[in-house]
Coordinates of C-alpha atoms and ligand atoms in Angstrom, one line a residue:
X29 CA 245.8 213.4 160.8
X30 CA 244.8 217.1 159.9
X31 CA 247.2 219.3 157.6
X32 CA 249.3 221.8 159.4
X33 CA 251.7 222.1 157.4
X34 CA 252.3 222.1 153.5
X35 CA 255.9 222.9 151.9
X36 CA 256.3 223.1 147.9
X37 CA 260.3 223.1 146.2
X38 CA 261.4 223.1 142.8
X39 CA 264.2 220.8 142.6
X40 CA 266.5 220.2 139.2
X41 CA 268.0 217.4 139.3
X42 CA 271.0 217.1 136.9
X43 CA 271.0 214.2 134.1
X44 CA 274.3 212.3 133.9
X45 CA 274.0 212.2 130.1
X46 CA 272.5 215.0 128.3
X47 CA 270.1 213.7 125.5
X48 CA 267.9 215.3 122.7
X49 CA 263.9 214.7 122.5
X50 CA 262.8 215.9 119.4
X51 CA 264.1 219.5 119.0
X52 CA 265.3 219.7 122.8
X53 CA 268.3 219.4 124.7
X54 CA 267.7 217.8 127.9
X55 CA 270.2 218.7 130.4
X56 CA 267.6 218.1 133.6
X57 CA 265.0 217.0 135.1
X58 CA 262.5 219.2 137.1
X59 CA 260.0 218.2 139.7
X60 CA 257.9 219.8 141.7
X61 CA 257.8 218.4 145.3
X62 CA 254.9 218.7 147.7
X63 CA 255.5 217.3 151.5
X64 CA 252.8 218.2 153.6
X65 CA 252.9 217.9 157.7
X66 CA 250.1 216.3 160.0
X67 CA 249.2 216.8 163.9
X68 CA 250.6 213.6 164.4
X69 CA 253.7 214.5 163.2
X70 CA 252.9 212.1 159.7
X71 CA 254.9 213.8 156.7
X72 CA 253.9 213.0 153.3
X73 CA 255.9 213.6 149.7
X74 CA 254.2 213.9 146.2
X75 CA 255.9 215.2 143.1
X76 CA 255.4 215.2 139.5
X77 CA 258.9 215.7 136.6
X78 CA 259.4 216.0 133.9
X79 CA 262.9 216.5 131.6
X80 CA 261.9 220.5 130.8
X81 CA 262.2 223.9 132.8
X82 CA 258.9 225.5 131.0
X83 CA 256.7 226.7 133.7
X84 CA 257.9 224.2 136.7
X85 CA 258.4 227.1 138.6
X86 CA 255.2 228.5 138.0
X87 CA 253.6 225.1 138.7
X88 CA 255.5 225.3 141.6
X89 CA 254.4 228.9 142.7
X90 CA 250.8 227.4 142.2
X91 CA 251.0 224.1 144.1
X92 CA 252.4 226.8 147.3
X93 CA 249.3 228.4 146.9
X94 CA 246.7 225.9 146.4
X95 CA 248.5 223.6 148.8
X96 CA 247.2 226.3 151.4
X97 CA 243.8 225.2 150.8
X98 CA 244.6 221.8 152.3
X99 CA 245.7 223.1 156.3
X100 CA 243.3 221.5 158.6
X101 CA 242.0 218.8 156.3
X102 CA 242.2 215.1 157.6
X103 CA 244.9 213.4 155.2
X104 CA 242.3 210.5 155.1
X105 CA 239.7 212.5 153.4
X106 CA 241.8 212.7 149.7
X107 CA 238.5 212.7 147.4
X108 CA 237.3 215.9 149.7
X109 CA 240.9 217.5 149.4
X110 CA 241.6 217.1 145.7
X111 CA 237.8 217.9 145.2
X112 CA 238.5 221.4 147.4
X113 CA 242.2 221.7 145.4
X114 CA 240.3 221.6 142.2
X115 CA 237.0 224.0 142.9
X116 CA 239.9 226.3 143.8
X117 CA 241.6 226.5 140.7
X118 CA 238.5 225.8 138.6
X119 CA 238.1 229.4 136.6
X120 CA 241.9 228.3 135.0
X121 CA 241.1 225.0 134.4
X122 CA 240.2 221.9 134.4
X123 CA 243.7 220.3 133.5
X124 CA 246.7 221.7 131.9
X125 CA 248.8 223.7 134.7
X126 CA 246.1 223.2 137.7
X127 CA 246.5 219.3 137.1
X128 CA 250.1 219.8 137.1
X129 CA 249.8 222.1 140.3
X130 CA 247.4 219.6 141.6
X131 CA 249.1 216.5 141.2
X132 CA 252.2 216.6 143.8
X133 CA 249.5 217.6 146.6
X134 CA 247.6 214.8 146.1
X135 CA 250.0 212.3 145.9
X136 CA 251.7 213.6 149.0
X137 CA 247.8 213.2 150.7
X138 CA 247.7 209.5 150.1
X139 CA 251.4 208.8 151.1
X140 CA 250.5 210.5 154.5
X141 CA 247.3 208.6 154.2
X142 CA 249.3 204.9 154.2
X143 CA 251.7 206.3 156.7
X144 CA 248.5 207.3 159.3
X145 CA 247.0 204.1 158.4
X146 CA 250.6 202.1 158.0
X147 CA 249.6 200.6 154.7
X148 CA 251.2 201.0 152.0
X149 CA 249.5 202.5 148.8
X150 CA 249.2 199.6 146.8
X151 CA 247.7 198.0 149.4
X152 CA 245.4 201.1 150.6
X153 CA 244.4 201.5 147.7
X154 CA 243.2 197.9 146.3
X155 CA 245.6 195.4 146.9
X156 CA 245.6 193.2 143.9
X157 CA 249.4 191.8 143.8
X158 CA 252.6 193.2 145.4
X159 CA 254.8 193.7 141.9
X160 CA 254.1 194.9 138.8
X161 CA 255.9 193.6 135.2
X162 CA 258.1 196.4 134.0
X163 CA 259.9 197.7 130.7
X164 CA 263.2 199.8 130.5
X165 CA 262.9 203.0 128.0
X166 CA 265.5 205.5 129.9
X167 CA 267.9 206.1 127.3
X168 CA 266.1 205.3 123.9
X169 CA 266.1 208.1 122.5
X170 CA 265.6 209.7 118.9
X171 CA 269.0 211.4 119.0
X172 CA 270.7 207.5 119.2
X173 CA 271.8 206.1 115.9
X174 CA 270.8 202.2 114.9
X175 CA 274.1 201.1 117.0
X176 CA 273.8 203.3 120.0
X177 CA 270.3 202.3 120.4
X178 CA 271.3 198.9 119.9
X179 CA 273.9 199.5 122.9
X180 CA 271.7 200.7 124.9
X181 CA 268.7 198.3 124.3
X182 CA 271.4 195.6 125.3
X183 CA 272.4 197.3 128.6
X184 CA 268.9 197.4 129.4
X185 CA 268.7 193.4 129.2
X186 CA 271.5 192.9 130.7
X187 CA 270.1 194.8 133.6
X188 CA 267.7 192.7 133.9
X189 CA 264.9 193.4 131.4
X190 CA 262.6 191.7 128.9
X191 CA 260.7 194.8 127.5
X192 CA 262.3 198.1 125.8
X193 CA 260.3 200.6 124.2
X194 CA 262.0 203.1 121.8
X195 CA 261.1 206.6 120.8
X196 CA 261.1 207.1 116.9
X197 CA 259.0 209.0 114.6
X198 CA 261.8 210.7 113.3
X199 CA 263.2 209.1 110.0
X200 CA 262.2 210.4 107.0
X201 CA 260.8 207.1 105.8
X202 CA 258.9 203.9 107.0
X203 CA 262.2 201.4 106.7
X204 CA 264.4 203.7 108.0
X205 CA 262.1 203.7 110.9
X206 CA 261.9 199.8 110.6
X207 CA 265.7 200.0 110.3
X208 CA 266.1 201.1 114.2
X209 CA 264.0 198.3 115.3
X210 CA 266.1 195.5 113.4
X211 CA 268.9 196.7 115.2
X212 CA 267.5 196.7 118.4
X213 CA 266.3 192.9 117.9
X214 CA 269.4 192.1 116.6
X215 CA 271.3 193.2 119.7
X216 CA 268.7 192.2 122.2
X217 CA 267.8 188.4 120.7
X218 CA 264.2 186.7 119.6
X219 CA 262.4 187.0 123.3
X220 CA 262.8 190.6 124.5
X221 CA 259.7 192.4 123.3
X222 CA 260.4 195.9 121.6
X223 CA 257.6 198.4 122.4
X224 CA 257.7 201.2 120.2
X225 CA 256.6 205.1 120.8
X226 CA 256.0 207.6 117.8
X227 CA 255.1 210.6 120.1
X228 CA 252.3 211.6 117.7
X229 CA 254.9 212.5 114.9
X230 CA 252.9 211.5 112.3
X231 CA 250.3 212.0 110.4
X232 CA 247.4 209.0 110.0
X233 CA 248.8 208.0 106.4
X234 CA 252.3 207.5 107.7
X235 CA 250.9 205.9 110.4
X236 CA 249.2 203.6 108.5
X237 CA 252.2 202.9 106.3
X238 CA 254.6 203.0 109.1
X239 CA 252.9 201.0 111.5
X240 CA 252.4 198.0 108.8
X241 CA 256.6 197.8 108.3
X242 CA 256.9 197.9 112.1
X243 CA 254.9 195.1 113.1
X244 CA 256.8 193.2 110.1
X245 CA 259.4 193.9 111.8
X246 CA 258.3 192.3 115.0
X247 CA 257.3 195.4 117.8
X248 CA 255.1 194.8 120.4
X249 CA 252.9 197.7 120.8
X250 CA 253.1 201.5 118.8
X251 CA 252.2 204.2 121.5
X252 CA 251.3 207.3 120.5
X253 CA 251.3 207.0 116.7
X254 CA 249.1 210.3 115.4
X255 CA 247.8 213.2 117.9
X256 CA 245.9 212.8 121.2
X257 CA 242.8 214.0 120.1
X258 CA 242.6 212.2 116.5
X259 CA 240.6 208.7 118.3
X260 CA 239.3 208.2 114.8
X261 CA 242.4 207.9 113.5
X262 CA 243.4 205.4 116.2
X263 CA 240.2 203.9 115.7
X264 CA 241.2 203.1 112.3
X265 CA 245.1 202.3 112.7
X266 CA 243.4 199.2 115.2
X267 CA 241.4 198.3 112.7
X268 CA 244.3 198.1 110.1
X269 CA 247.1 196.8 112.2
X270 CA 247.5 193.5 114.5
X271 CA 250.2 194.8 116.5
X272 CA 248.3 196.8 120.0
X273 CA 247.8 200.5 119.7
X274 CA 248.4 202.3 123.0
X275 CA 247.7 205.6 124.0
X276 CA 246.5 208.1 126.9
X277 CA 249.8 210.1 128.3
X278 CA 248.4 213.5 127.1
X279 CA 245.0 213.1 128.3
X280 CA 243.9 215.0 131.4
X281 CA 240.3 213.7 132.3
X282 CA 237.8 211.3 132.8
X283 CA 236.0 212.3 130.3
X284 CA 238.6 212.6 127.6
X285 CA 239.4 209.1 128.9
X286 CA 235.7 207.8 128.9
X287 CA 235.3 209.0 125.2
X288 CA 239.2 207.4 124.1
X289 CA 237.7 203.9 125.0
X290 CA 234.2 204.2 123.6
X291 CA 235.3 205.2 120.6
X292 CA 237.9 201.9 121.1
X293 CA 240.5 204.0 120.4
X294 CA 243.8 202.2 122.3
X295 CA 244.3 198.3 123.0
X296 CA 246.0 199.5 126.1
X297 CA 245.5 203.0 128.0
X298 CA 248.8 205.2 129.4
X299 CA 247.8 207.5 132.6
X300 CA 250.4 210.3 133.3
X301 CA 249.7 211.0 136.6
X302 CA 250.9 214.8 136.7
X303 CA 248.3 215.5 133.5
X304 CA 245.3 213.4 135.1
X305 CA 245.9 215.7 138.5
X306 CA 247.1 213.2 141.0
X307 CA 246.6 209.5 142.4
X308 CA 242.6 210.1 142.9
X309 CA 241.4 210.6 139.0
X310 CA 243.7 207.9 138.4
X311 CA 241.9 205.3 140.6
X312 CA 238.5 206.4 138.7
X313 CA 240.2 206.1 135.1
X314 CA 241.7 202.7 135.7
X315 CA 237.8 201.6 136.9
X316 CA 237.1 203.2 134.0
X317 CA 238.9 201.3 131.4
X318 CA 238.3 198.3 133.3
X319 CA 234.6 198.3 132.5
X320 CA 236.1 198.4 128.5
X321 CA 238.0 195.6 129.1
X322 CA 241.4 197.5 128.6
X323 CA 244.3 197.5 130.5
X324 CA 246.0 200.2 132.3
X325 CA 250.1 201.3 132.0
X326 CA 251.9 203.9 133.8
X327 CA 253.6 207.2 132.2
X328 CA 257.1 207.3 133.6
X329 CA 257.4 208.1 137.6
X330 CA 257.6 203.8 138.4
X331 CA 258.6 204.1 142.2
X332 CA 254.8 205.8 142.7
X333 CA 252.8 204.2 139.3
X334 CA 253.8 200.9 140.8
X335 CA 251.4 201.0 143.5
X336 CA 248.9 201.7 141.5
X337 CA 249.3 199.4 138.8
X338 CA 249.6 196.7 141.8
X339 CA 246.7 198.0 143.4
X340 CA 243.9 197.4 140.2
X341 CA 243.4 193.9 138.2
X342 CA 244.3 195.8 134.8
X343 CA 247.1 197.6 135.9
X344 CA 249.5 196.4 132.8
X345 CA 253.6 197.1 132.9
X346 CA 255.0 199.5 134.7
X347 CA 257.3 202.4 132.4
X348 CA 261.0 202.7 134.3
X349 CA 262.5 205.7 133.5
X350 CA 264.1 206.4 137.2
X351 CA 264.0 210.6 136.7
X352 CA 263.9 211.2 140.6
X353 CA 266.4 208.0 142.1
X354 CA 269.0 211.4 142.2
X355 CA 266.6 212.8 145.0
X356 CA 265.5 209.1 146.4
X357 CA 267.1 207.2 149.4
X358 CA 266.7 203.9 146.4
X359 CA 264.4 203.0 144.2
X360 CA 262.0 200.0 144.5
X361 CA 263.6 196.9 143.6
X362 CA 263.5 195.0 140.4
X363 CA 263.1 191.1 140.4
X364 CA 262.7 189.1 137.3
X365 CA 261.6 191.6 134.7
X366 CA 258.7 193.0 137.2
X367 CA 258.9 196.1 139.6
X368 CA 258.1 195.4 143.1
X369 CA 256.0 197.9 145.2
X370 CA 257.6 198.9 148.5
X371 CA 256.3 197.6 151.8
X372 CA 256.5 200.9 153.7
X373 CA 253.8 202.5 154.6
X374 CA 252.1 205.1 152.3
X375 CA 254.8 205.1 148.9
X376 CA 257.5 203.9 151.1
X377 CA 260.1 205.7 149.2
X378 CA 262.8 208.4 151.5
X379 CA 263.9 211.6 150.1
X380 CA 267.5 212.3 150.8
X381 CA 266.9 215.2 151.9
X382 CA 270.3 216.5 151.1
X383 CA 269.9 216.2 147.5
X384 CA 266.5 217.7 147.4
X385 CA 268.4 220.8 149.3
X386 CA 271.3 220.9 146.7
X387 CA 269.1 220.8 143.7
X388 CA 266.2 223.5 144.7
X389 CA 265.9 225.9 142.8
X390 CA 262.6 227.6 144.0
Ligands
MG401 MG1 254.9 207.9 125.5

């Protein structure tokens, strides 16, 4: 079970349909991939993506080097390796890039941790349930007029399911925002719920305005509605709206998190796991918003945020955007509008191996 080995790629994978977010043209996504090697022959896989080039390869270039830290550790010590990964990298962080660097090897840690142990994560790592309720937003993008977002909401139900979250934030008014949403309904029926996420595009007035015409018109929960680090803002847009506020995706510590909930920012916290460095903050967040009675959702990545959710009582829906399935044997398995965490030992997902090799890049 000690590290002998550890191997770092930068893969971009292709998308089949180009889309704009916000001001960019995304023609790829880009992960950086960890696998690390035991003395008992155990191989374990991490990555983080995301659907931009900036600075993957230089995440990349410092998960290779940090990921040297981790020869001769035991794979079931992940607390003392992400602690050693971090006091490394310290003096340029905490967060930001060394997270990102951070993240991949400490995923790939656990997974060789359920394969030594032959558990898999969700189990390993609480075992509350073995499936997790889930919510299509692949594909709902900005860029989409009313009736291509409409089109696509609909594909995503008949897919199988019951939640959809769009991104908007980018009308010039409040019904023009609301105007998107009505379409969706229309096209999706009375019992699908329609999540919405502003990506921080506005400011706390338009927030307030636009938030009031969007749970008019019927959304489940606005993500992201003004910047990160405005939590009186959020604060007050609870206060002032029914509808859940949810938040969290840019946040990269505990600490950021601990002060998020006690100033009862969110109704409902989102973890990206590349930002909040790996699996083993995560576990300590979600016990953290647990204590505040909130519950926890993933950011993207749902073949490895599914064990997680399933492993905690609050873990919440899980986000499937399936960026990776390109570089993946398959993806977990969808039943009835909830995800369902692999039985294999450690995440219990196969690369295929041939596609990681066609799309590295670094
Ligand atoms: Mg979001």
């Amino acid at each position: 079970m000690k590290i002998t080995h550890v191997a770092v790629d930068v893969v971009r994978v292709p998308v089949d349909r180009p889309y704009v977010a916000g001001a960019r043209a995304v023609d790829a996504n880009w992960h950086v991939l960890a696998r690390i090697t035991t003395s008992d022959g155990v191989e374990g896989v991490g990555y983080i993506v995301y659907p931009r080039p900036d600075l993957m390869t230089a995440i990349g270039h410092a998960a290779r080097e940090l990921g040297e830290t981790l020869i001769g550790m035991s794979v079931l010590e992940p607390e003392a390796a992400w602690d050693r990964l971090a006091r490394r990298g310290d003096w340029v962080g905490p967060g930001g890039l060394l997270h990102a660097a951070l993240a991949p090897l400490d995923i790939a840690v656990w997974d060789a941790a359920g394969k030594t142990l032959g558990q898999p994560l969700h189990r390993l790592l609480g075992g509350y349930r073995d499936r997790v309720p889930t919510y299509g937003s692949d594909g709902l993008w900005y860029s989409l007029s009313p009736d291509e977002l409409a089109a696509s909401a609909r594909r995503h139900v008949d897919d199988g399911f019951d939640a959809v979250k769009l991104r908007i934030g980018k009308e010039p008014t409040a019904e023009r925002e609301a105007e998107r949403v009505r379409a969706v309904r229309e096209a999706v029926g009375p019992d699908v719920r329609i999540m919405v996420d502003a990506t921080e595009s506005w400011t706390l007035r338009q927030a307030r305005e636009t938030g009031r015409v969007l749970q008019e018109a019927g959304i489940a929960w606005l993500e992201d509605p003004v910047h990160h680090l405005d939590l009186a803002g959020l604060a007050e847009l609870r206060r002032a709206l029914t509808v859940p506020v949810t938040g969290g995706e840019h946040l990269y510590h505990l600490d950021a998190f601990r002060a998020l909930l006690e100033a009862r920012a969110v109704d409902v916290v989102i973890l990206d796991l590349a930002r909040v460095g790996g699996i083993t903050p995560w576990r300590k967040i979600a016990a953290l918003a647990q204590a505040h009675r909130v519950p926890v959702c993933g950011h993207v990545v749902p073949e490895i945020q599914v064990h997680l959710l399933a492993a905690v009582p609050n873990g919440h829906l899980v986000e499937y955007v399936p960026r990776s399935a390109a570089i993946l044997a398959a993806m977990p398995r969808r039943e009835r509008g909830a995800l369902v965490a692999p039985s294999a030992p450690g995440l219990g997902l196969e690369l295929d191996a041939d596609a990681v090799q066609r799309y590295r890049v670094a």
